[in-house]
Amino acid sequence: MALPGATQDIKWGADWVASVGGKMFFVGGPHPGLWTHCSFKVDAHRFLELTGLPGFKPAPYAARYHWVAVEDAKALPLSELKALVRRSHELVAAKLPKKLRLDLGIGPMPG
């Protein structure tokens, strides 16, 4: 939640959702309780790579938008998973209108 403009809420009754500018960039759950799953957006060129790793799969309902689902929290080191979530935030924020990004405190997007 330390990412610029990030908000959180519960959707579908039991999933914790992080959004930026009203657009989701991370889903985990169930809430409350020990999480059994999480999903987030990845770069198109990383989608096949990640879904080919043990512990990852295409995210249900969102794979066509390059979302992956993590089935095993130990599939990658925590630092790499955190970097992927930060990148998910960047990917989603980059699609927001410039004025909204600035209002949320998100600077110019990397080119």
mmCIF file of N, CA, C and O in Angstrom:
data_model
loop_
_atom_site.group_PDB
_atom_site.id
_atom_site.type_symbol
_atom_site.label_atom_id
_atom_site.label_comp_id
_atom_site.label_asym_id
_atom_site.label_seq_id
_atom_site.Cartn_x
_atom_site.Cartn_y
_atom_site.Cartn_z
ATOM 1 N N MET A 1 0.821 -1.196 0.000
ATOM 2 C CA MET A 1 0.000 0.000 0.000
ATOM 3 C C MET A 1 0.863 1.256 0.000
ATOM 4 O O MET A 1 0.329 2.352 -0.022
ATOM 5 N N ALA A 2 2.170 1.097 0.017
ATOM 6 C CA ALA A 2 3.068 2.247 -0.004
ATOM 7 C C ALA A 2 3.245 2.798 -1.419
ATOM 8 O O ALA A 2 3.885 3.823 -1.591
ATOM 9 N N LEU A 3 2.688 2.139 -2.402
ATOM 10 C CA LEU A 3 2.826 2.599 -3.780
ATOM 11 C C LEU A 3 1.958 3.835 -4.016
ATOM 12 O O LEU A 3 0.862 3.948 -3.454
ATOM 13 N N PRO A 4 2.423 4.768 -4.845
ATOM 14 C CA PRO A 4 1.679 6.016 -5.058
ATOM 15 C C PRO A 4 0.249 5.787 -5.540
ATOM 16 O O PRO A 4 0.022 5.040 -6.482
ATOM 17 N N GLY A 5 -0.700 6.423 -4.866
ATOM 18 C CA GLY A 5 -2.097 6.362 -5.273
ATOM 19 C C GLY A 5 -2.801 5.048 -5.010
ATOM 20 O O GLY A 5 -3.943 4.864 -5.429
ATOM 21 N N ALA A 6 -2.150 4.129 -4.304
ATOM 22 C CA ALA A 6 -2.746 2.808 -4.063
ATOM 23 C C ALA A 6 -3.878 2.895 -3.042
ATOM 24 O O ALA A 6 -3.782 3.603 -2.039
ATOM 25 N N THR A 7 -4.953 2.175 -3.320
ATOM 26 C CA THR A 7 -6.078 2.048 -2.396
ATOM 27 C C THR A 7 -6.377 0.567 -2.239
ATOM 28 O O THR A 7 -5.931 -0.254 -3.042
ATOM 29 N N GLN A 8 -7.141 0.235 -1.215
ATOM 30 C CA GLN A 8 -7.489 -1.172 -0.987
ATOM 31 C C GLN A 8 -8.955 -1.311 -0.640
ATOM 32 O O GLN A 8 -9.565 -0.397 -0.109
ATOM 33 N N ASP A 9 -9.509 -2.459 -0.990
ATOM 34 C CA ASP A 9 -10.869 -2.794 -0.579
ATOM 35 C C ASP A 9 -11.060 -4.296 -0.721
ATOM 36 O O ASP A 9 -10.162 -5.006 -1.157
ATOM 37 N N ILE A 10 -12.241 -4.763 -0.309
ATOM 38 C CA ILE A 10 -12.585 -6.182 -0.414
ATOM 39 C C ILE A 10 -13.625 -6.312 -1.519
ATOM 40 O O ILE A 10 -14.622 -5.594 -1.535
ATOM 41 N N LYS A 11 -13.377 -7.213 -2.456
ATOM 42 C CA LYS A 11 -14.316 -7.467 -3.552
ATOM 43 C C LYS A 11 -14.714 -8.932 -3.540
ATOM 44 O O LYS A 11 -13.998 -9.778 -3.036
ATOM 45 N N TRP A 12 -15.849 -9.206 -4.141
ATOM 46 C CA TRP A 12 -16.357 -10.574 -4.294
ATOM 47 C C TRP A 12 -16.475 -11.293 -2.960
ATOM 48 O O TRP A 12 -16.358 -12.508 -2.882
ATOM 49 N N GLY A 13 -16.638 -10.529 -1.893
ATOM 50 C CA GLY A 13 -16.882 -11.108 -0.581
ATOM 51 C C GLY A 13 -15.659 -11.522 0.199
ATOM 52 O O GLY A 13 -15.691 -11.549 1.420
ATOM 53 N N ALA A 14 -14.552 -11.852 -0.461
ATOM 54 C CA ALA A 14 -13.417 -12.370 0.299
ATOM 55 C C ALA A 14 -12.055 -12.086 -0.317
ATOM 56 O O ALA A 14 -11.064 -12.623 0.156
ATOM 57 N N ASP A 15 -11.968 -11.264 -1.353
ATOM 58 C CA ASP A 15 -10.674 -10.986 -1.970
ATOM 59 C C ASP A 15 -10.220 -9.575 -1.643
ATOM 60 O O ASP A 15 -10.959 -8.611 -1.835
ATOM 61 N N TRP A 16 -8.974 -9.461 -1.154
ATOM 62 C CA TRP A 16 -8.366 -8.174 -0.873
ATOM 63 C C TRP A 16 -7.821 -7.650 -2.200
ATOM 64 O O TRP A 16 -7.087 -8.355 -2.905
ATOM 65 N N VAL A 17 -8.187 -6.429 -2.554
ATOM 66 C CA VAL A 17 -7.827 -5.862 -3.848
ATOM 67 C C VAL A 17 -7.083 -4.546 -3.655
ATOM 68 O O VAL A 17 -7.519 -3.685 -2.890
ATOM 69 N N ALA A 18 -5.953 -4.408 -4.351
ATOM 70 C CA ALA A 18 -5.220 -3.146 -4.389
ATOM 71 C C ALA A 18 -5.447 -2.536 -5.763
ATOM 72 O O ALA A 18 -5.360 -3.223 -6.787
ATOM 73 N N SER A 19 -5.757 -1.238 -5.772
ATOM 74 C CA SER A 19 -6.061 -0.528 -7.014
ATOM 75 C C SER A 19 -5.268 0.767 -7.066
ATOM 76 O O SER A 19 -4.814 1.275 -6.044
ATOM 77 N N VAL A 20 -5.165 1.305 -8.268
ATOM 78 C CA VAL A 20 -4.612 2.638 -8.472
ATOM 79 C C VAL A 20 -5.536 3.332 -9.466
ATOM 80 O O VAL A 20 -5.856 2.773 -10.514
ATOM 81 N N GLY A 21 -6.029 4.498 -9.079
ATOM 82 C CA GLY A 21 -6.955 5.215 -9.944
ATOM 83 C C GLY A 21 -8.219 4.437 -10.245
ATOM 84 O O GLY A 21 -8.815 4.572 -11.301
ATOM 85 N N GLY A 22 -8.627 3.573 -9.309
ATOM 86 C CA GLY A 22 -9.835 2.772 -9.491
ATOM 87 C C GLY A 22 -9.630 1.522 -10.318
ATOM 88 O O GLY A 22 -10.575 0.768 -10.546
ATOM 89 N N LYS A 23 -8.398 1.253 -10.740
ATOM 90 C CA LYS A 23 -8.094 0.065 -11.554
ATOM 91 C C LYS A 23 -7.263 -0.911 -10.723
ATOM 92 O O LYS A 23 -6.253 -0.544 -10.120
ATOM 93 N N MET A 24 -7.671 -2.165 -10.709
ATOM 94 C CA MET A 24 -6.975 -3.181 -9.918
ATOM 95 C C MET A 24 -5.585 -3.468 -10.471
ATOM 96 O O MET A 24 -5.395 -3.541 -11.671
ATOM 97 N N PHE A 25 -4.630 -3.668 -9.529
ATOM 98 C CA PHE A 25 -3.311 -4.140 -9.940
ATOM 99 C C PHE A 25 -2.862 -5.354 -9.129
ATOM 100 O O PHE A 25 -1.870 -5.985 -9.454
ATOM 101 N N PHE A 26 -3.621 -5.734 -8.092
ATOM 102 C CA PHE A 26 -3.285 -6.893 -7.268
ATOM 103 C C PHE A 26 -4.541 -7.410 -6.589
ATOM 104 O O PHE A 26 -5.351 -6.621 -6.108
ATOM 105 N N VAL A 27 -4.671 -8.735 -6.549
ATOM 106 C CA VAL A 27 -5.785 -9.390 -5.855
ATOM 107 C C VAL A 27 -5.200 -10.526 -5.021
ATOM 108 O O VAL A 27 -4.372 -11.301 -5.509
ATOM 109 N N GLY A 28 -5.607 -10.621 -3.766
ATOM 110 C CA GLY A 28 -5.155 -11.707 -2.901
ATOM 111 C C GLY A 28 -6.270 -12.132 -1.971
ATOM 112 O O GLY A 28 -7.192 -11.372 -1.692
ATOM 113 N N GLY A 29 -6.170 -13.341 -1.490
ATOM 114 C CA GLY A 29 -7.222 -13.758 -0.569
ATOM 115 C C GLY A 29 -7.078 -15.189 -0.097
ATOM 116 O O GLY A 29 -6.118 -15.858 -0.428
ATOM 117 N N PRO A 30 -8.008 -15.646 0.690
ATOM 118 C CA PRO A 30 -9.219 -14.944 1.109
ATOM 119 C C PRO A 30 -8.948 -13.980 2.258
ATOM 120 O O PRO A 30 -7.934 -14.070 2.926
ATOM 121 N N HIS A 31 -9.877 -13.067 2.426
ATOM 122 C CA HIS A 31 -9.807 -12.105 3.528
ATOM 123 C C HIS A 31 -11.028 -12.312 4.408
ATOM 124 O O HIS A 31 -12.130 -12.353 3.883
ATOM 125 N N PRO A 32 -10.947 -12.449 5.674
ATOM 126 C CA PRO A 32 -9.714 -12.583 6.427
ATOM 127 C C PRO A 32 -9.198 -14.009 6.351
ATOM 128 O O PRO A 32 -9.913 -14.904 5.910
ATOM 129 N N GLY A 33 -8.003 -14.200 6.792
ATOM 130 C CA GLY A 33 -7.442 -15.545 6.850
ATOM 131 C C GLY A 33 -6.111 -15.649 6.136
ATOM 132 O O GLY A 33 -5.601 -14.678 5.576
ATOM 133 N N LEU A 34 -5.558 -16.843 6.187
ATOM 134 C CA LEU A 34 -4.290 -17.132 5.529
ATOM 135 C C LEU A 34 -4.521 -17.164 4.026
ATOM 136 O O LEU A 34 -5.358 -17.918 3.534
ATOM 137 N N TRP A 35 -3.813 -16.319 3.303
ATOM 138 C CA TRP A 35 -4.017 -16.242 1.863
ATOM 139 C C TRP A 35 -3.674 -17.556 1.171
ATOM 140 O O TRP A 35 -2.683 -18.199 1.489
ATOM 141 N N THR A 36 -4.505 -17.910 0.208
ATOM 142 C CA THR A 36 -4.261 -19.114 -0.588
ATOM 143 C C THR A 36 -3.942 -18.772 -2.035
ATOM 144 O O THR A 36 -3.546 -19.646 -2.794
ATOM 145 N N HIS A 37 -4.125 -17.497 -2.405
ATOM 146 C CA HIS A 37 -3.881 -17.105 -3.795
ATOM 147 C C HIS A 37 -3.622 -15.616 -3.917
ATOM 148 O O HIS A 37 -3.993 -14.852 -3.033
ATOM 149 N N CYS A 38 -2.967 -15.258 -5.013
ATOM 150 C CA CYS A 38 -2.856 -13.850 -5.385
ATOM 151 C C CYS A 38 -2.642 -13.779 -6.890
ATOM 152 O O CYS A 38 -2.203 -14.742 -7.515
ATOM 153 N N SER A 39 -3.010 -12.645 -7.465
ATOM 154 C CA SER A 39 -2.899 -12.421 -8.904
ATOM 155 C C SER A 39 -2.488 -10.984 -9.150
ATOM 156 O O SER A 39 -2.812 -10.096 -8.361
ATOM 157 N N PHE A 40 -1.798 -10.765 -10.259
ATOM 158 C CA PHE A 40 -1.395 -9.418 -10.635
ATOM 159 C C PHE A 40 -1.037 -9.385 -12.115
ATOM 160 O O PHE A 40 -0.825 -10.420 -12.745
ATOM 161 N N LYS A 41 -0.979 -8.173 -12.656
ATOM 162 C CA LYS A 41 -0.672 -7.945 -14.064
ATOM 163 C C LYS A 41 0.840 -7.990 -14.268
ATOM 164 O O LYS A 41 1.594 -7.546 -13.413
ATOM 165 N N VAL A 42 1.257 -8.534 -15.421
ATOM 166 C CA VAL A 42 2.675 -8.570 -15.773
ATOM 167 C C VAL A 42 2.853 -8.053 -17.205
ATOM 168 O O VAL A 42 1.897 -7.969 -17.972
ATOM 169 N N ASP A 43 4.086 -7.720 -17.536
ATOM 170 C CA ASP A 43 4.391 -7.327 -18.913
ATOM 171 C C ASP A 43 4.058 -8.485 -19.847
ATOM 172 O O ASP A 43 4.250 -9.663 -19.492
ATOM 173 N N ALA A 44 3.593 -8.163 -21.044
ATOM 174 C CA ALA A 44 3.227 -9.199 -22.022
ATOM 175 C C ALA A 44 4.372 -10.166 -22.268
ATOM 176 O O ALA A 44 4.164 -11.379 -22.355
ATOM 177 N N HIS A 45 5.597 -9.641 -22.365
ATOM 178 C CA HIS A 45 6.739 -10.508 -22.663
ATOM 179 C C HIS A 45 7.112 -11.417 -21.489
ATOM 180 O O HIS A 45 7.826 -12.394 -21.674
ATOM 181 N N ARG A 46 6.627 -11.140 -20.289
ATOM 182 C CA ARG A 46 6.916 -11.988 -19.130
ATOM 183 C C ARG A 46 5.808 -13.001 -18.856
ATOM 184 O O ARG A 46 6.001 -13.945 -18.088
ATOM 185 N N PHE A 47 4.635 -12.808 -19.464
ATOM 186 C CA PHE A 47 3.480 -13.655 -19.179
ATOM 187 C C PHE A 47 3.791 -15.135 -19.431
ATOM 188 O O PHE A 47 3.588 -15.972 -18.549
ATOM 189 N N LEU A 48 4.280 -15.465 -20.626
ATOM 190 C CA LEU A 48 4.566 -16.877 -20.938
ATOM 191 C C LEU A 48 5.691 -17.426 -20.070
ATOM 192 O O LEU A 48 5.641 -18.573 -19.633
ATOM 193 N N GLU A 49 6.693 -16.604 -19.820
ATOM 194 C CA GLU A 49 7.798 -17.025 -18.962
ATOM 195 C C GLU A 49 7.283 -17.404 -17.577
ATOM 196 O O GLU A 49 7.576 -18.483 -17.065
ATOM 197 N N LEU A 50 6.506 -16.514 -16.971
ATOM 198 C CA LEU A 50 6.038 -16.754 -15.607
ATOM 199 C C LEU A 50 5.034 -17.889 -15.530
ATOM 200 O O LEU A 50 5.083 -18.704 -14.596
ATOM 201 N N THR A 51 4.114 -17.966 -16.482
ATOM 202 C CA THR A 51 3.117 -19.047 -16.426
ATOM 203 C C THR A 51 3.740 -20.399 -16.750
ATOM 204 O O THR A 51 3.111 -21.426 -16.512
ATOM 205 N N GLY A 52 4.964 -20.403 -17.222
ATOM 206 C CA GLY A 52 5.688 -21.649 -17.453
ATOM 207 C C GLY A 52 6.435 -22.137 -16.227
ATOM 208 O O GLY A 52 6.959 -23.250 -16.209
ATOM 209 N N LEU A 53 6.484 -21.319 -15.187
ATOM 210 C CA LEU A 53 7.173 -21.699 -13.953
ATOM 211 C C LEU A 53 6.240 -22.473 -13.027
ATOM 212 O O LEU A 53 5.042 -22.177 -12.967
ATOM 213 N N PRO A 54 6.790 -23.437 -12.282
ATOM 214 C CA PRO A 54 5.971 -24.103 -11.269
ATOM 215 C C PRO A 54 5.482 -23.072 -10.246
ATOM 216 O O PRO A 54 6.223 -22.182 -9.848
ATOM 217 N N GLY A 55 4.222 -23.168 -9.866
ATOM 218 C CA GLY A 55 3.657 -22.256 -8.877
ATOM 219 C C GLY A 55 2.937 -21.064 -9.475
ATOM 220 O O GLY A 55 2.326 -20.289 -8.760
ATOM 221 N N PHE A 56 3.011 -20.906 -10.805
ATOM 222 C CA PHE A 56 2.304 -19.826 -11.503
ATOM 223 C C PHE A 56 1.352 -20.434 -12.516
ATOM 224 O O PHE A 56 1.590 -21.526 -13.032
ATOM 225 N N LYS A 57 0.279 -19.704 -12.821
ATOM 226 C CA LYS A 57 -0.623 -20.099 -13.891
ATOM 227 C C LYS A 57 -1.304 -18.834 -14.425
ATOM 228 O O LYS A 57 -1.285 -17.783 -13.764
ATOM 229 N N PRO A 58 -1.900 -18.916 -15.603
ATOM 230 C CA PRO A 58 -2.677 -17.767 -16.077
ATOM 231 C C PRO A 58 -3.819 -17.494 -15.098
ATOM 232 O O PRO A 58 -4.466 -18.419 -14.619
ATOM 233 N N ALA A 59 -4.051 -16.239 -14.801
ATOM 234 C CA ALA A 59 -5.101 -15.885 -13.841
ATOM 235 C C ALA A 59 -6.480 -16.106 -14.455
ATOM 236 O O ALA A 59 -6.732 -15.675 -15.582
ATOM 237 N N PRO A 60 -7.365 -16.797 -13.742
ATOM 238 C CA PRO A 60 -8.721 -16.990 -14.257
ATOM 239 C C PRO A 60 -9.387 -15.641 -14.556
ATOM 240 O O PRO A 60 -9.241 -14.686 -13.791
ATOM 241 N N TYR A 61 -10.074 -15.580 -15.660
ATOM 242 C CA TYR A 61 -10.833 -14.406 -16.103
ATOM 243 C C TYR A 61 -9.970 -13.228 -16.548
ATOM 244 O O TYR A 61 -10.487 -12.288 -17.129
ATOM 245 N N ALA A 62 -8.676 -13.225 -16.250
ATOM 246 C CA ALA A 62 -7.860 -12.048 -16.557
ATOM 247 C C ALA A 62 -6.588 -12.378 -17.335
ATOM 248 O O ALA A 62 -5.807 -11.480 -17.616
ATOM 249 N N ALA A 63 -6.383 -13.631 -17.687
ATOM 250 C CA ALA A 63 -5.158 -14.011 -18.395
ATOM 251 C C ALA A 63 -5.012 -13.257 -19.719
ATOM 252 O O ALA A 63 -3.905 -12.894 -20.104
ATOM 253 N N ARG A 64 -6.113 -12.977 -20.392
ATOM 254 C CA ARG A 64 -6.027 -12.272 -21.678
ATOM 255 C C ARG A 64 -5.498 -10.852 -21.515
ATOM 256 O O ARG A 64 -5.071 -10.231 -22.475
ATOM 257 N N TYR A 65 -5.498 -10.353 -20.264
ATOM 258 C CA TYR A 65 -4.937 -9.032 -19.964
ATOM 259 C C TYR A 65 -3.540 -9.156 -19.345
ATOM 260 O O TYR A 65 -3.040 -8.219 -18.745
ATOM 261 N N HIS A 66 -2.950 -10.346 -19.454
ATOM 262 C CA HIS A 66 -1.609 -10.651 -18.942
ATOM 263 C C HIS A 66 -1.537 -10.614 -17.418
ATOM 264 O O HIS A 66 -0.600 -10.073 -16.841
ATOM 265 N N TRP A 67 -2.541 -11.200 -16.784
ATOM 266 C CA TRP A 67 -2.522 -11.382 -15.342
ATOM 267 C C TRP A 67 -2.095 -12.807 -15.039
ATOM 268 O O TRP A 67 -2.505 -13.753 -15.731
ATOM 269 N N VAL A 68 -1.254 -12.973 -14.019
ATOM 270 C CA VAL A 68 -0.838 -14.299 -13.577
ATOM 271 C C VAL A 68 -1.381 -14.554 -12.179
ATOM 272 O O VAL A 68 -1.622 -13.621 -11.418
ATOM 273 N N ALA A 69 -1.572 -15.820 -11.871
ATOM 274 C CA ALA A 69 -1.989 -16.241 -10.536
ATOM 275 C C ALA A 69 -0.841 -17.014 -9.899
ATOM 276 O O ALA A 69 -0.222 -17.866 -10.552
ATOM 277 N N VAL A 70 -0.554 -16.699 -8.662
ATOM 278 C CA VAL A 70 0.497 -17.378 -7.915
ATOM 279 C C VAL A 70 -0.161 -18.444 -7.054
ATOM 280 O O VAL A 70 -0.984 -18.133 -6.195
ATOM 281 N N GLU A 71 0.204 -19.687 -7.316
ATOM 282 C CA GLU A 71 -0.349 -20.809 -6.544
ATOM 283 C C GLU A 71 0.566 -21.212 -5.398
ATOM 284 O O GLU A 71 0.138 -21.875 -4.471
ATOM 285 N N ASP A 72 1.852 -20.855 -5.507
ATOM 286 C CA ASP A 72 2.831 -21.217 -4.487
ATOM 287 C C ASP A 72 3.648 -19.975 -4.143
ATOM 288 O O ASP A 72 4.416 -19.477 -4.980
ATOM 289 N N ALA A 73 3.478 -19.470 -2.935
ATOM 290 C CA ALA A 73 4.160 -18.241 -2.516
ATOM 291 C C ALA A 73 5.682 -18.374 -2.553
ATOM 292 O O ALA A 73 6.391 -17.386 -2.565
ATOM 293 N N LYS A 74 6.177 -19.607 -2.605
ATOM 294 C CA LYS A 74 7.622 -19.826 -2.639
ATOM 295 C C LYS A 74 8.127 -20.071 -4.055
ATOM 296 O O LYS A 74 9.265 -20.479 -4.253
ATOM 297 N N ALA A 75 7.288 -19.781 -5.057
ATOM 298 C CA ALA A 75 7.680 -19.993 -6.450
ATOM 299 C C ALA A 75 8.850 -19.093 -6.844
ATOM 300 O O ALA A 75 9.680 -19.469 -7.661
ATOM 301 N N LEU A 76 8.907 -17.905 -6.259
ATOM 302 C CA LEU A 76 9.998 -16.953 -6.476
ATOM 303 C C LEU A 76 10.359 -16.342 -5.132
ATOM 304 O O LEU A 76 9.522 -16.298 -4.232
ATOM 305 N N PRO A 77 11.575 -15.829 -5.000
ATOM 306 C CA PRO A 77 11.911 -15.128 -3.757
ATOM 307 C C PRO A 77 10.961 -13.949 -3.538
ATOM 308 O O PRO A 77 10.494 -13.326 -4.497
ATOM 309 N N LEU A 78 10.710 -13.630 -2.276
ATOM 310 C CA LEU A 78 9.784 -12.554 -1.928
ATOM 311 C C LEU A 78 10.174 -11.240 -2.603
ATOM 312 O O LEU A 78 9.312 -10.502 -3.069
ATOM 313 N N SER A 79 11.461 -10.959 -2.693
ATOM 314 C CA SER A 79 11.899 -9.704 -3.320
ATOM 315 C C SER A 79 11.474 -9.647 -4.786
ATOM 316 O O SER A 79 11.089 -8.586 -5.281
ATOM 317 N N GLU A 80 11.512 -10.773 -5.489
ATOM 318 C CA GLU A 80 11.083 -10.803 -6.888
ATOM 319 C C GLU A 80 9.569 -10.657 -7.017
ATOM 320 O O GLU A 80 9.077 -9.968 -7.916
ATOM 321 N N LEU A 81 8.829 -11.301 -6.112
ATOM 322 C CA LEU A 81 7.373 -11.149 -6.127
ATOM 323 C C LEU A 81 6.982 -9.695 -5.860
ATOM 324 O O LEU A 81 6.104 -9.152 -6.525
ATOM 325 N N LYS A 82 7.649 -9.058 -4.903
ATOM 326 C CA LYS A 82 7.365 -7.649 -4.619
ATOM 327 C C LYS A 82 7.671 -6.781 -5.836
ATOM 328 O O LYS A 82 6.922 -5.852 -6.143
ATOM 329 N N ALA A 83 8.765 -7.074 -6.535
ATOM 330 C CA ALA A 83 9.120 -6.311 -7.739
ATOM 331 C C ALA A 83 8.054 -6.493 -8.819
ATOM 332 O O ALA A 83 7.711 -5.541 -9.530
ATOM 333 N N LEU A 84 7.511 -7.700 -8.941
ATOM 334 C CA LEU A 84 6.448 -7.944 -9.923
ATOM 335 C C LEU A 84 5.183 -7.170 -9.567
ATOM 336 O O LEU A 84 4.500 -6.639 -10.450
ATOM 337 N N VAL A 85 4.867 -7.083 -8.286
ATOM 338 C CA VAL A 85 3.679 -6.316 -7.862
ATOM 339 C C VAL A 85 3.906 -4.828 -8.117
ATOM 340 O O VAL A 85 3.003 -4.134 -8.596
ATOM 341 N N ARG A 86 5.109 -4.323 -7.836
ATOM 342 C CA ARG A 86 5.412 -2.915 -8.145
ATOM 343 C C ARG A 86 5.264 -2.663 -9.648
ATOM 344 O O ARG A 86 4.716 -1.642 -10.068
ATOM 345 N N ARG A 87 5.729 -3.598 -10.457
ATOM 346 C CA ARG A 87 5.608 -3.458 -11.907
ATOM 347 C C ARG A 87 4.151 -3.498 -12.326
ATOM 348 O O ARG A 87 3.735 -2.756 -13.228
ATOM 349 N N SER A 88 3.344 -4.322 -11.687
ATOM 350 C CA SER A 88 1.916 -4.369 -11.975
ATOM 351 C C SER A 88 1.294 -2.996 -11.727
ATOM 352 O O SER A 88 0.510 -2.496 -12.546
ATOM 353 N N HIS A 89 1.650 -2.377 -10.609
ATOM 354 C CA HIS A 89 1.175 -1.031 -10.291
ATOM 355 C C HIS A 89 1.571 -0.064 -11.408
ATOM 356 O O HIS A 89 0.759 0.732 -11.877
ATOM 357 N N GLU A 90 2.828 -0.122 -11.854
ATOM 358 C CA GLU A 90 3.308 0.761 -12.924
ATOM 359 C C GLU A 90 2.531 0.549 -14.221
ATOM 360 O O GLU A 90 2.166 1.514 -14.897
ATOM 361 N N LEU A 91 2.301 -0.717 -14.569
ATOM 362 C CA LEU A 91 1.591 -1.027 -15.817
ATOM 363 C C LEU A 91 0.173 -0.469 -15.799
ATOM 364 O O LEU A 91 -0.293 0.099 -16.788
ATOM 365 N N VAL A 92 -0.503 -0.637 -14.677
ATOM 366 C CA VAL A 92 -1.881 -0.156 -14.567
ATOM 367 C C VAL A 92 -1.895 1.368 -14.509
ATOM 368 O O VAL A 92 -2.695 2.022 -15.189
ATOM 369 N N ALA A 93 -1.001 1.956 -13.729
ATOM 370 C CA ALA A 93 -0.948 3.417 -13.605
ATOM 371 C C ALA A 93 -0.631 4.076 -14.943
ATOM 372 O O ALA A 93 -1.138 5.155 -15.241
ATOM 373 N N ALA A 94 0.172 3.432 -15.763
ATOM 374 C CA ALA A 94 0.558 4.005 -17.054
ATOM 375 C C ALA A 94 -0.638 4.189 -17.980
ATOM 376 O O ALA A 94 -0.607 5.034 -18.876
ATOM 377 N N LYS A 95 -1.696 3.427 -17.768
ATOM 378 C CA LYS A 95 -2.896 3.514 -18.610
ATOM 379 C C LYS A 95 -3.877 4.582 -18.123
ATOM 380 O O LYS A 95 -4.853 4.876 -18.792
ATOM 381 N N LEU A 96 -3.622 5.154 -16.953
ATOM 382 C CA LEU A 96 -4.510 6.177 -16.412
ATOM 383 C C LEU A 96 -4.284 7.502 -17.138
ATOM 384 O O LEU A 96 -3.175 7.771 -17.607
ATOM 385 N N PRO A 97 -5.306 8.348 -17.196
ATOM 386 C CA PRO A 97 -5.113 9.673 -17.783
ATOM 387 C C PRO A 97 -4.037 10.450 -17.022
ATOM 388 O O PRO A 97 -3.900 10.322 -15.799
ATOM 389 N N LYS A 98 -3.284 11.260 -17.747
ATOM 390 C CA LYS A 98 -2.169 12.005 -17.160
ATOM 391 C C LYS A 98 -2.609 12.834 -15.959
ATOM 392 O O LYS A 98 -1.943 12.846 -14.923
ATOM 393 N N LYS A 99 -3.733 13.526 -16.067
ATOM 394 C CA LYS A 99 -4.203 14.362 -14.963
ATOM 395 C C LYS A 99 -4.468 13.532 -13.717
ATOM 396 O O LYS A 99 -4.095 13.921 -12.608
ATOM 397 N N LEU A 100 -5.087 12.368 -13.882
ATOM 398 C CA LEU A 100 -5.354 11.507 -12.733
ATOM 399 C C LEU A 100 -4.043 11.027 -12.117
ATOM 400 O O LEU A 100 -3.896 11.011 -10.896
ATOM 401 N N ARG A 101 -3.080 10.627 -12.951
ATOM 402 C CA ARG A 101 -1.779 10.199 -12.422
ATOM 403 C C ARG A 101 -1.158 11.311 -11.585
ATOM 404 O O ARG A 101 -0.655 11.071 -10.490
ATOM 405 N N LEU A 102 -1.194 12.534 -12.098
ATOM 406 C CA LEU A 102 -0.615 13.656 -11.357
ATOM 407 C C LEU A 102 -1.383 13.915 -10.067
ATOM 408 O O LEU A 102 -0.783 14.162 -9.019
ATOM 409 N N ASP A 103 -2.719 13.833 -10.105
ATOM 410 C CA ASP A 103 -3.542 14.021 -8.908
ATOM 411 C C ASP A 103 -3.225 12.968 -7.842
ATOM 412 O O ASP A 103 -3.327 13.229 -6.646
ATOM 413 N N LEU A 104 -2.842 11.765 -8.284
ATOM 414 C CA LEU A 104 -2.525 10.678 -7.365
ATOM 415 C C LEU A 104 -1.072 10.724 -6.883
ATOM 416 O O LEU A 104 -0.647 9.879 -6.097
ATOM 417 N N GLY A 105 -0.309 11.675 -7.395
ATOM 418 C CA GLY A 105 1.085 11.779 -6.990
ATOM 419 C C GLY A 105 2.017 10.845 -7.743
ATOM 420 O O GLY A 105 3.101 10.533 -7.285
ATOM 421 N N ILE A 106 1.565 10.413 -8.912
ATOM 422 C CA ILE A 106 2.372 9.523 -9.745
ATOM 423 C C ILE A 106 3.036 10.383 -10.805
ATOM 424 O O ILE A 106 2.359 11.028 -11.606
ATOM 425 N N GLY A 107 4.337 10.413 -10.799
ATOM 426 C CA GLY A 107 5.079 11.240 -11.749
ATOM 427 C C GLY A 107 5.003 10.698 -13.151
ATOM 428 O O GLY A 107 4.265 9.743 -13.432
ATOM 429 N N PRO A 108 5.785 11.289 -14.047
ATOM 430 C CA PRO A 108 5.800 10.827 -15.433
ATOM 431 C C PRO A 108 6.169 9.341 -15.492
ATOM 432 O O PRO A 108 6.989 8.866 -14.715
ATOM 433 N N MET A 109 5.524 8.635 -16.391
ATOM 434 C CA MET A 109 5.767 7.197 -16.518
ATOM 435 C C MET A 109 7.054 6.977 -17.316
ATOM 436 O O MET A 109 7.334 7.715 -18.257
ATOM 437 N N PRO A 110 7.838 5.946 -16.932
ATOM 438 C CA PRO A 110 9.057 5.642 -17.676
ATOM 439 C C PRO A 110 8.707 5.309 -19.130
ATOM 440 O O PRO A 110 7.713 4.655 -19.384
ATOM 441 N N GLY A 111 9.516 5.777 -20.040
ATOM 442 C CA GLY A 111 9.273 5.529 -21.451
ATOM 443 C C GLY A 111 9.972 4.355 -21.904
ATOM 444 O O GLY A 111 9.826 3.529 -22.595
#
